[in-house]
Tab-separated table of C-alpha atoms in Angstrom:
chain	number	residue	atom	x	y	z
A	212	GLY	CA	35.260	29.214	-16.149
A	213	LEU	CA	37.967	28.925	-13.465
A	214	SER	CA	40.845	29.665	-15.848
A	215	TYR	CA	38.988	32.711	-17.112
A	216	VAL	CA	38.499	33.980	-13.537
A	217	SER	CA	42.220	33.517	-12.764
A	218	ALA	CA	43.255	35.484	-15.837
A	219	GLN	CA	40.912	38.329	-15.035
A	220	LEU	CA	42.165	38.510	-11.437
A	221	ALA	CA	45.788	38.682	-12.641
A	222	SER	CA	44.881	41.482	-15.045
A	223	ALA	CA	43.081	43.326	-12.271
A	224	ARG	CA	46.103	43.092	-9.976
A	225	ALA	CA	48.348	44.450	-12.713
A	226	ARG	CA	46.074	47.447	-13.297
A	227	SER	CA	45.841	48.011	-9.558
A	228	SER	CA	49.646	48.121	-9.346
A	229	VAL	CA	49.844	50.676	-12.126
A	230	GLY	CA	47.103	52.708	-10.506
A	231	SER	CA	48.920	52.803	-7.194
A	232	SER	CA	52.011	54.299	-8.818
A	233	ARG	CA	49.899	57.185	-10.082
A	234	ARG	CA	48.179	58.010	-6.799
A	235	THR	CA	50.605	60.830	-5.896
A	236	SER	CA	50.010	62.671	-9.167
A	237	GLN	CA	46.245	61.902	-9.562
A	238	PRO	CA	44.252	62.759	-6.423
A	239	GLY	CA	41.107	60.513	-5.914
A	240	SER	CA	42.194	57.995	-8.575
A	241	GLY	CA	42.747	55.216	-5.916
A	242	GLU	CA	39.093	55.121	-4.930
A	243	SER	CA	38.027	54.954	-8.581
A	244	ASP	CA	40.401	52.068	-9.311
A	245	MET	CA	39.133	50.165	-6.287
A	246	ARG	CA	35.516	50.410	-7.477
A	247	ARG	CA	36.485	49.188	-10.964
A	248	TRP	CA	38.425	46.262	-9.437
A	249	MET	CA	35.459	45.215	-7.272
A	250	ARG	CA	33.083	45.326	-10.252
A	251	LEU	CA	35.492	43.146	-12.239
A	252	VAL	CA	35.725	40.570	-9.446
A	253	LEU	CA	31.925	40.383	-9.203
A	254	LEU	CA	31.680	39.959	-12.986
A	255	CYS	CA	34.185	37.104	-12.915
A	256	LEU	CA	32.378	35.341	-10.098
A	257	LEU	CA	29.045	35.639	-11.882
A	258	SER	CA	30.566	34.201	-15.075
A	259	GLY	CA	32.035	31.231	-13.196
A	260	PHE	CA	28.725	30.517	-11.445
A	261	CYS	CA	26.834	30.496	-14.760
A	262	SER	CA	29.389	28.071	-16.237
A	263	LEU	CA	28.955	25.759	-13.249
A	264	LEU	CA	25.147	25.769	-13.602
A	265	TYR	CA	25.458	24.861	-17.302
A	266	ALA	CA	27.776	21.910	-16.535
A	267	VAL	CA	25.391	20.553	-13.863
A	268	SER	CA	22.389	20.751	-16.203
A	269	GLN	CA	24.264	18.858	-18.941
A	270	LEU	CA	25.326	16.101	-16.531
A	271	SER	CA	21.784	15.744	-15.196
A	272	GLY	CA	20.367	15.384	-18.706
A	273	SER	CA	22.849	12.675	-19.650
A	274	LEU	CA	22.012	10.693	-16.482
A	275	GLU	CA	18.293	10.841	-17.286
A	276	GLU	CA	18.878	9.515	-20.780
A	277	ARG	CA	21.103	6.714	-19.507
A	278	GLU	CA	18.639	5.617	-16.799
A	279	GLY	CA	15.291	6.066	-18.467
A	280	GLY	CA	16.055	5.615	-22.132
A	281	GLY	CA	12.902	7.577	-22.798
A	282	GLU	CA	10.737	4.446	-22.364
A	283	THR	CA	10.020	1.828	-19.703
A	284	PRO	CA	11.042	-1.631	-20.985
A	285	ARG	CA	8.254	-4.100	-21.554
A	286	ALA	CA	8.154	-6.909	-18.992
A	287	THR	CA	8.858	-10.256	-20.673
A	288	ALA	CA	10.302	-13.617	-19.801
A	289	THR	CA	13.874	-14.559	-20.578
A	290	LEU	CA	14.193	-17.628	-22.776
A	291	VAL	CA	17.548	-19.360	-22.771
A	292	PRO	CA	17.908	-21.398	-25.961
A	293	GLY	CA	20.795	-23.657	-25.019
A	294	HIS	CA	22.803	-25.306	-22.267
A	295	GLY	CA	23.810	-22.309	-20.233
A	296	ALA	CA	23.763	-20.196	-23.388
A	297	ARG	CA	23.218	-16.688	-22.088
A	298	LYS	CA	25.103	-14.600	-24.623
A	299	GLY	CA	22.858	-12.497	-26.746
A	300	VAL	CA	19.758	-13.378	-24.757
A	301	GLY	CA	17.814	-10.217	-24.148
A	302	GLY	CA	14.570	-9.423	-22.441
A	303	VAL	CA	13.731	-7.897	-19.115
A	304	GLY	CA	12.190	-10.473	-16.847
A	305	LEU	CA	8.903	-10.082	-15.039
A	306	GLY	CA	9.315	-7.684	-12.184
A	307	GLU	CA	12.334	-5.872	-13.642
A	308	ARG	CA	10.541	-2.690	-14.583
A	309	HIS	CA	12.553	0.519	-14.368
A	310	ALA	CA	10.929	3.941	-14.141
A	311	PRO	CA	13.132	6.795	-15.357
A	312	GLY	CA	14.154	9.051	-12.516
A	313	ARG	CA	17.010	11.447	-11.928
A	314	TYR	CA	17.880	10.068	-8.516
A	315	SER	CA	17.350	6.322	-9.074
A	316	ILE	CA	21.051	5.899	-9.792
A	317	ASN	CA	21.651	6.052	-6.026
A	318	ILE	CA	19.145	3.305	-5.159
A	319	GLN	CA	20.626	-0.149	-4.506
A	320	PRO	CA	18.684	-3.075	-6.087
A	321	PRO	CA	16.863	-5.286	-3.557
A	322	GLU	CA	18.287	-8.671	-2.638
A	323	LYS	CA	17.139	-11.413	-5.001
A	324	MET	CA	16.412	-15.059	-4.175
A	325	HIS	CA	17.001	-17.706	-6.845
A	326	LEU	CA	14.776	-20.789	-7.011
A	327	ALA	CA	15.246	-23.641	-9.515
A	328	VAL	CA	12.947	-26.485	-10.526
A	329	VAL	CA	13.054	-29.215	-13.186
A	330	ALA	CA	9.743	-30.135	-14.858
A	331	CYS	CA	9.202	-32.987	-17.288
A	332	GLY	CA	6.211	-35.033	-18.370
A	333	GLU	CA	2.966	-34.352	-16.495
A	334	ARG	CA	4.502	-31.965	-13.966
A	335	LEU	CA	3.221	-28.624	-15.253
A	336	GLU	CA	0.372	-28.244	-12.752
A	337	GLU	CA	2.513	-29.311	-9.792
A	338	THR	CA	5.253	-26.886	-10.750
A	339	VAL	CA	2.877	-23.958	-11.216
A	340	THR	CA	1.263	-24.660	-7.827
A	341	MET	CA	4.692	-24.764	-6.189
A	342	LEU	CA	5.670	-21.433	-7.774
A	343	LYS	CA	2.390	-19.893	-6.638
A	344	SER	CA	3.003	-21.005	-3.051
A	345	ALA	CA	6.477	-19.437	-3.196
A	346	ILE	CA	5.093	-16.067	-4.307
A	347	ILE	CA	2.187	-15.790	-1.862
A	348	PHE	CA	4.185	-15.226	1.327
A	349	SER	CA	7.704	-14.274	0.199
A	350	VAL	CA	9.072	-10.789	0.771
A	351	LYS	CA	12.263	-10.523	-1.282
A	352	PHE	CA	12.269	-10.616	-5.066
A	353	LEU	CA	12.219	-14.121	-6.574
A	354	HIS	CA	13.938	-15.288	-9.749
A	355	PHE	CA	12.585	-18.638	-10.933
A	356	HIS	CA	14.908	-20.802	-13.054
A	357	ILE	CA	12.597	-23.321	-14.763
A	358	PHE	CA	14.195	-26.237	-16.588
A	359	ALA	CA	11.525	-27.922	-18.690
A	360	GLU	CA	10.986	-29.997	-21.800
A	361	ASP	CA	10.502	-27.875	-24.884
A	362	GLN	CA	6.784	-28.681	-25.256
A	363	LEU	CA	6.115	-27.222	-21.796
A	364	HIS	CA	7.731	-23.838	-22.392
A	365	LYS	CA	4.696	-22.207	-24.005
A	366	ASN	CA	2.410	-23.465	-21.230
A	367	PHE	CA	4.651	-21.986	-18.551
A	368	LYS	CA	4.910	-18.693	-20.396
A	369	ASP	CA	1.147	-18.395	-20.967
A	370	ILE	CA	0.457	-18.966	-17.255
A	371	LEU	CA	3.248	-16.954	-15.659
A	372	ASP	CA	2.897	-13.952	-17.959
A	373	ASN	CA	-0.658	-13.485	-16.696
A	374	TRP	CA	0.223	-13.566	-13.019
A	375	PRO	CA	0.040	-10.272	-11.095
A	376	PHE	CA	2.779	-8.928	-8.834
A	377	PRO	CA	5.495	-8.366	-11.482
A	378	GLU	CA	7.418	-6.525	-8.776
A	379	LYS	CA	7.751	-9.808	-6.844
A	380	PHE	CA	9.223	-12.223	-9.387
A	381	LYS	CA	10.711	-12.949	-12.776
A	382	TYR	CA	11.410	-16.259	-14.485
A	383	THR	CA	13.784	-17.781	-16.997
A	384	LEU	CA	12.972	-20.895	-19.028
A	385	TYR	CA	15.733	-23.346	-19.924
A	386	PRO	CA	15.730	-26.519	-22.025
A	387	ILE	CA	16.634	-29.870	-20.522
A	388	THR	CA	20.293	-30.389	-21.426
A	389	PHE	CA	22.991	-32.803	-20.385
A	390	PRO	CA	26.627	-33.253	-21.464
A	391	SER	CA	26.372	-34.495	-25.056
A	392	GLU	CA	28.573	-37.558	-24.623
A	393	ASN	CA	26.342	-39.055	-21.881
A	394	ALA	CA	23.010	-37.282	-22.403
A	395	VAL	CA	20.850	-40.398	-22.805
A	396	GLU	CA	22.289	-42.068	-19.717
A	397	TRP	CA	21.775	-38.986	-17.540
A	398	LYS	CA	18.219	-38.395	-18.748
A	399	LYS	CA	17.103	-41.943	-17.902
A	400	LEU	CA	18.613	-41.892	-14.422
A	401	PHE	CA	15.816	-42.427	-11.867
A	402	LYS	CA	12.938	-40.220	-13.140
A	403	PRO	CA	13.032	-38.371	-16.484
A	404	CYS	CA	15.155	-35.238	-16.232
A	405	ALA	CA	15.633	-35.525	-12.448
A	406	SER	CA	19.431	-35.575	-12.707
A	407	GLN	CA	19.361	-32.145	-14.390
A	408	ARG	CA	19.752	-30.658	-10.912
A	409	LEU	CA	23.293	-32.063	-10.656
A	410	PHE	CA	24.398	-29.727	-13.438
A	411	LEU	CA	22.859	-26.515	-12.081
A	412	PRO	CA	26.177	-25.177	-10.688
A	413	LEU	CA	27.719	-25.655	-14.151
A	414	ILE	CA	24.806	-24.127	-16.082
A	415	LEU	CA	23.901	-21.173	-13.839
A	416	LYS	CA	27.450	-19.882	-13.628
A	417	GLU	CA	26.375	-16.324	-12.801
A	418	VAL	CA	24.204	-17.372	-9.846
A	419	ASP	CA	25.916	-17.361	-6.457
A	420	SER	CA	23.298	-19.133	-4.322
A	421	LEU	CA	20.239	-21.147	-5.285
A	422	LEU	CA	17.339	-23.027	-3.723
A	423	TYR	CA	16.498	-26.171	-5.703
A	424	VAL	CA	13.147	-27.864	-5.069
A	425	ASP	CA	11.274	-30.780	-6.602
A	426	THR	CA	7.996	-30.023	-8.380
A	427	ASP	CA	5.987	-31.604	-5.527
A	428	ILE	CA	7.036	-28.982	-2.985
A	429	LEU	CA	4.671	-26.492	-1.327
A	430	PHE	CA	5.851	-23.460	0.656
A	431	LEU	CA	3.796	-22.818	3.790
A	432	ARG	CA	5.946	-19.867	4.872
A	433	PRO	CA	8.130	-17.287	3.052
A	434	VAL	CA	11.018	-18.543	0.939
A	435	ASP	CA	12.985	-15.823	2.753
A	436	ASP	CA	13.040	-17.985	5.877
A	437	ILE	CA	14.818	-20.959	4.324
A	438	TRP	CA	17.033	-18.590	2.323
A	439	ALA	CA	18.251	-17.207	5.667
A	440	PHE	CA	20.020	-20.522	6.364
A	441	LEU	CA	22.743	-19.389	3.943
A	442	ARG	CA	23.925	-16.965	6.620
A	443	LYS	CA	24.326	-19.870	9.049
A	444	PHE	CA	26.755	-21.803	6.829
A	445	ASN	CA	30.251	-22.123	8.204
A	446	SER	CA	33.234	-21.674	5.885
A	447	SER	CA	33.218	-25.284	4.650
A	448	GLN	CA	29.491	-25.849	4.079
A	449	ILE	CA	28.149	-25.667	0.527
A	450	ALA	CA	24.634	-27.146	0.726
A	451	ALA	CA	21.736	-27.435	3.193
A	452	VAL	CA	19.421	-30.446	3.148
A	453	ALA	CA	17.187	-32.447	5.487
A	454	PRO	CA	17.778	-36.052	6.588
A	455	GLU	CA	16.045	-38.775	4.595
A	456	HIS	CA	14.619	-40.159	7.847
A	457	GLU	CA	14.426	-39.103	11.465
A	458	GLU	CA	13.812	-42.621	12.741
A	459	PRO	CA	16.495	-45.179	11.759
A	460	ARG	CA	14.104	-48.098	12.319
A	461	ILE	CA	12.139	-47.051	9.215
A	462	GLY	CA	15.116	-45.600	7.305
A	463	TRP	CA	15.782	-46.708	3.761
A	464	TYR	CA	19.494	-46.019	3.315
A	465	ASN	CA	20.608	-47.622	6.568
A	466	ARG	CA	18.593	-50.771	5.782
A	467	PHE	CA	18.826	-51.216	2.001
A	468	ALA	CA	21.493	-48.995	0.374
A	469	ARG	CA	24.318	-50.719	-1.508
A	470	HIS	CA	26.486	-47.624	-1.607
A	471	PRO	CA	27.888	-45.042	0.845
A	472	TYR	CA	25.457	-42.431	2.182
A	473	TYR	CA	25.605	-39.370	4.410
A	474	GLY	CA	25.158	-39.683	8.176
A	475	LYS	CA	22.935	-42.248	9.868
A	476	THR	CA	19.981	-42.229	7.489
A	477	GLY	CA	21.147	-40.373	4.371
A	478	ILE	CA	19.857	-37.080	3.008
A	479	ASN	CA	16.812	-36.146	0.946
A	480	SER	CA	17.603	-33.779	-1.904
A	481	GLY	CA	14.046	-32.642	-2.729
A	482	VAL	CA	14.801	-29.332	-0.992
A	483	MET	CA	18.421	-28.286	-1.400
A	484	LEU	CA	19.841	-24.845	-0.615
A	485	MET	CA	23.203	-24.320	-2.316
A	486	ASN	CA	26.085	-21.884	-2.266
A	487	MET	CA	27.032	-22.627	-5.860
A	488	THR	CA	30.087	-20.393	-5.873
A	489	ARG	CA	31.613	-22.652	-3.222
A	490	MET	CA	30.433	-25.763	-5.059
A	491	ARG	CA	32.215	-24.696	-8.217
A	492	ARG	CA	35.433	-23.924	-6.348
A	493	LYS	CA	35.603	-26.928	-4.040
A	494	TYR	CA	37.773	-29.994	-4.633
A	495	PHE	CA	35.957	-33.111	-3.417
A	496	LYS	CA	37.421	-36.175	-1.761
A	497	ASN	CA	36.297	-39.426	-3.391
A	498	ASP	CA	36.966	-43.168	-3.528
A	499	MET	CA	37.988	-43.311	-7.192
A	500	THR	CA	41.274	-41.457	-7.171
A	501	THR	CA	43.700	-40.006	-4.657
A	502	ALA	CA	43.295	-36.663	-6.400
A	503	GLN	CA	40.448	-34.433	-5.303
A	504	LEU	CA	38.027	-33.523	-8.098
A	505	GLN	CA	35.839	-30.515	-8.790
A	506	TRP	CA	32.079	-30.801	-9.159
A	507	GLY	CA	32.022	-31.159	-12.938
A	508	GLU	CA	34.876	-33.671	-12.921
A	509	LEU	CA	33.246	-35.878	-10.295
A	510	LEU	CA	29.756	-36.537	-11.682
A	511	MET	CA	30.459	-38.951	-14.533
A	512	PRO	CA	33.019	-41.104	-12.682
A	513	LEU	CA	30.518	-41.454	-9.822
A	514	LEU	CA	27.770	-42.594	-12.184
A	515	LYS	CA	30.026	-45.102	-13.934
A	516	LYS	CA	31.137	-46.667	-10.665
A	517	TYR	CA	27.789	-46.819	-8.871
A	518	LYS	CA	25.085	-46.933	-11.572
A	519	LEU	CA	24.321	-50.605	-10.868
A	520	ASN	CA	24.050	-49.988	-7.124
A	521	ILE	CA	21.878	-46.866	-6.922
A	522	THR	CA	18.091	-46.753	-6.633
A	523	TRP	CA	17.166	-43.088	-6.239
A	524	GLY	CA	19.380	-41.713	-9.015
A	525	ASP	CA	20.803	-38.259	-8.460
A	526	GLN	CA	19.920	-38.285	-4.747
A	527	ASP	CA	22.061	-41.391	-4.285
A	528	LEU	CA	24.974	-39.733	-6.078
A	529	LEU	CA	24.690	-36.741	-3.750
A	530	ASN	CA	24.689	-39.070	-0.749
A	531	ILE	CA	27.869	-40.750	-1.987
A	532	MET	CA	29.506	-37.384	-2.616
A	533	PHE	CA	28.682	-36.058	0.843
A	534	PHE	CA	29.662	-39.322	2.546
A	535	TYR	CA	33.244	-38.510	1.573
A	536	ASN	CA	32.807	-34.778	2.234
A	537	PRO	CA	30.536	-34.541	5.319
A	538	GLU	CA	31.985	-31.162	6.307
A	539	SER	CA	30.231	-29.671	3.258
A	540	VAL	CA	26.693	-30.333	4.515
A	541	PHE	CA	24.427	-28.136	6.643
A	542	ILE	CA	21.453	-30.099	8.012
A	543	PHE	CA	18.201	-28.228	8.560
A	544	PRO	CA	15.275	-29.679	10.552
A	545	CYS	CA	12.642	-31.997	9.076
A	546	GLN	CA	9.958	-29.277	9.124
A	547	TRP	CA	11.701	-27.808	6.043
A	548	ASN	CA	11.170	-30.993	4.023
A	549	TYR	CA	8.124	-32.679	5.543
A	550	ARG	CA	7.106	-35.899	3.786
A	551	PRO	CA	4.533	-38.666	4.357
A	552	ASP	CA	7.196	-40.725	6.139
A	553	HIS	CA	7.099	-38.177	8.952
A	554	CYS	CA	3.525	-39.076	9.887
A	555	ILE	CA	2.432	-42.226	8.058
A	556	TYR	CA	3.537	-44.505	10.916
A	557	GLY	CA	3.018	-41.912	13.637
A	558	SER	CA	4.673	-38.546	14.143
A	559	ASN	CA	8.481	-38.541	14.004
A	560	CYS	CA	9.276	-34.898	13.246
A	561	ARG	CA	9.463	-33.121	16.588
A	562	GLU	CA	10.226	-29.686	15.056
A	563	ALA	CA	7.031	-29.823	12.988
A	564	GLU	CA	4.997	-30.682	16.071
A	565	GLU	CA	6.436	-27.665	17.880
A	566	GLU	CA	6.502	-25.051	15.118
A	567	GLY	CA	4.408	-26.450	12.283
A	568	ILE	CA	5.422	-27.512	8.770
A	569	SER	CA	7.426	-24.957	6.803
A	570	ILE	CA	7.780	-26.831	3.487
A	571	LEU	CA	5.531	-29.722	2.472
A	572	HIS	CA	7.000	-32.415	0.193
A	573	GLY	CA	4.319	-34.591	-1.408
A	574	ASN	CA	6.568	-37.304	-2.800
A	575	ARG	CA	5.269	-40.701	-3.985
A	576	GLY	CA	2.429	-38.948	-5.805
A	577	VAL	CA	0.364	-38.283	-2.664
A	578	TYR	CA	-1.090	-35.069	-4.122
A	579	HIS	CA	-2.885	-37.118	-6.754
A	580	ASP	CA	-4.201	-40.212	-4.946
A	581	ASP	CA	-6.215	-40.962	-1.814
A	582	LYS	CA	-3.465	-42.609	0.240
A	583	GLN	CA	-2.628	-39.460	2.220
A	584	PRO	CA	-5.662	-37.135	1.914
A	585	VAL	CA	-4.183	-34.445	4.192
A	586	PHE	CA	-1.385	-33.848	1.680
A	587	ARG	CA	-3.844	-33.802	-1.195
A	588	ALA	CA	-6.146	-31.348	0.608
A	589	ILE	CA	-3.346	-28.796	1.087
A	590	TYR	CA	-2.185	-29.190	-2.517
A	591	GLU	CA	-5.687	-28.677	-3.918
A	592	ALA	CA	-6.326	-25.678	-1.663
A	593	LEU	CA	-3.221	-23.897	-2.971
A	594	ARG	CA	-3.843	-25.018	-6.550
A	595	ASN	CA	-7.365	-23.575	-6.487
A	596	HIS	CA	-6.383	-20.344	-4.732
A	597	SER	CA	-6.371	-17.261	-6.966
A	598	PHE	CA	-4.036	-14.331	-6.423
A	599	GLY	CA	-5.881	-11.483	-4.773
A	600	ASP	CA	-8.430	-13.672	-2.998
A	601	ASP	CA	-8.659	-13.412	0.760
A	602	LEU	CA	-6.289	-15.993	2.245
A	603	VAL	CA	-8.443	-16.629	5.308
A	604	HIS	CA	-11.818	-17.126	3.645
A	605	SER	CA	-10.759	-18.555	0.282
A	606	LEU	CA	-7.800	-20.682	1.406
A	607	MET	CA	-7.712	-21.380	5.141
A	608	HIS	CA	-11.401	-21.971	5.911
A	609	PRO	CA	-12.035	-24.384	3.009
A	610	LEU	CA	-8.799	-26.209	3.838
A	611	GLU	CA	-9.755	-26.684	7.489
A	612	ARG	CA	-13.101	-28.163	6.428
A	613	GLU	CA	-11.339	-30.667	4.167
A	614	LEU	CA	-8.795	-31.591	6.823
A	615	GLN	CA	-11.590	-32.561	9.193
A	616	LYS	CA	-12.365	-35.395	6.753
A	617	THR	CA	-8.861	-36.904	6.995
A	618	ALA	CA	-8.944	-38.051	10.634
A	619	HIS	CA	-9.093	-41.732	9.591
A	620	THR	CA	-5.364	-41.587	8.652
A	621	TYR	CA	-2.324	-41.212	10.896
A	622	CYS	CA	-1.321	-37.973	9.173
A	623	GLY	CA	-4.875	-36.639	9.259
A	624	ARG	CA	-5.179	-37.161	13.005
A	625	MET	CA	-2.482	-34.538	13.506
A	626	HIS	CA	-3.717	-32.099	10.870
A	627	GLN	CA	-3.080	-29.162	13.229
A	628	VAL	CA	0.619	-29.675	12.505
A	629	PHE	CA	-0.118	-29.011	8.825
A	630	THR	CA	-1.902	-25.717	9.455
A	631	LYS	CA	0.074	-24.295	12.384
A	632	GLN	CA	2.774	-22.567	10.317
A	633	LEU	CA	0.386	-21.755	7.464
A	634	THR	CA	-1.839	-19.867	9.921
A	635	LYS	CA	1.182	-17.902	11.176
A	636	SER	CA	2.210	-17.080	7.609
A	637	ILE	CA	-1.243	-15.739	6.745
A	638	THR	CA	-1.359	-13.660	9.934
A	639	ASN	CA	2.096	-12.203	9.273
A	640	HIS	CA	1.197	-11.574	5.636
A	641	TYR	CA	-1.733	-9.324	6.538
A	642	ALA	CA	0.142	-7.685	9.435
A	643	THR	CA	2.947	-6.710	7.049
A	644	ARG	CA	0.479	-5.322	4.522
A	645	SER	CA	-1.222	-3.245	7.233
A	646	LYS	CA	2.099	-1.717	8.298
A	647	GLY	CA	2.914	-0.844	4.704
A	648	ARG	CA	-0.225	1.253	4.265
C-alpha cells in the first residue's frame, strides 16, 4: 500500500509540472489540475488505509488461532514414566486451563510454587491430607511433584482428579527411581524411598526452587508464607531448614551422632525449602577429597564413607554436607517445623508460643497413635474436612472440642499454641474472599 501511494504521488507531481507549463496558454486549467491532484491524493490515502485494515485483521486472526486452538485443553495430570524423563510427556496439568482470547497474549502467568513429596508404603492418606492442607489457605498456584511407588499412582490420580479448584493447583506423578548402580542401597536407606529427596535437584532439572516436605506435614497457614523465605536468602544460601532441636539438653545429634552435623543440634530435613538452581551449580567442600564436588558427585561418596555411622539416613547425609558448607544454610524458626519434641517435655519453641504453629510435623507416627492426641486431633480434623465446607463450623469448632480432651498431656495443655495460627489463617482466608467479591 505504501509503495503504491508513493508511485501515485510521483505521477501526480509530474502531471502538475506539465500542467503548470501550460497555464499561460490555457486560462483556468491550473484550478482544474489542482482539483484532480487533490482527488488523487485522497484516493491514494483511502487505498493505503484499507490495506492497513486488512493486514491488522489477518494478524488478529492468526493470534486467535495460536492462542485458542479452537478448543480449551482438557485438564489432566502429567505422568512422568521414568527418572526425570520429560521428553514427549504431554498433558495439561490440573489448573492449566486456557480460554481463547485475543488479548491474553499480553497477560503474564502467575507465579507458581513447587512442592515435592515422596510417598511409599502406607502413606497415601497422610500425603493426601498434607496436599489438602496446602491447598486450603494458599494463594499462589501450586504444582505438586509426587514421587510414589507405582501401585499408588492410580490412587493419587483418582483422588486428585476429583478435587475442585483446578485454578489453584496441578500435579505430576513420578516413579521412585535411583541411580541404577546403587538403587537397592539407596532405597533401603533409613525408611523406604526416603532418600529419593536427595536426587530431586537432579531429576527436576527445569524447576528453579522447590519446597520438599515429608508426608506427615500439615500446613496451618499459606504455603506462600514459607515460600517467601526464598527472598531472604543471601547469595550463598541454597536451602532453608529448621534446627533438629531448640534445647541442646534433649538434642539427639549433639549427644549421640557419630558423624559431623550442622550447628549445635543439627538440622531436621522434614521441611526443606531449596533454591535448586544454586544447588546444581555449587561446588561443595567435603572431607573426602581436596577437590570440591557438585551435588550429584557428592552423594555416593558420602554414603560409602558414613553408611555405618548414620542413623537417620538422608537427613544425616544432609547434616554432614552442611557441616562442611554452613554458609549454604538458611535457618527458619521452629514454628515452621513443629514436632512433638517441642512440647513433649514442656514448651521449647518460643516462636510458636508467640505466633502459633505454622507447619505441624507429626513424626514418629503421632497422627496414628494415642501418644500425642493433640497432633492426632489436628490431623483427623484436616483429613475429615471437605473442600467447600465452612472452615469455622466444620473444621475449627470440632477441633477445639477435641483439643479440650488432650489436657492430660504436656502438648495438650498448651493447645492454644496449635490453634493460634490456624485461627488467623481461617480469618484471613474469609477476609480475602470478601474483598474479592
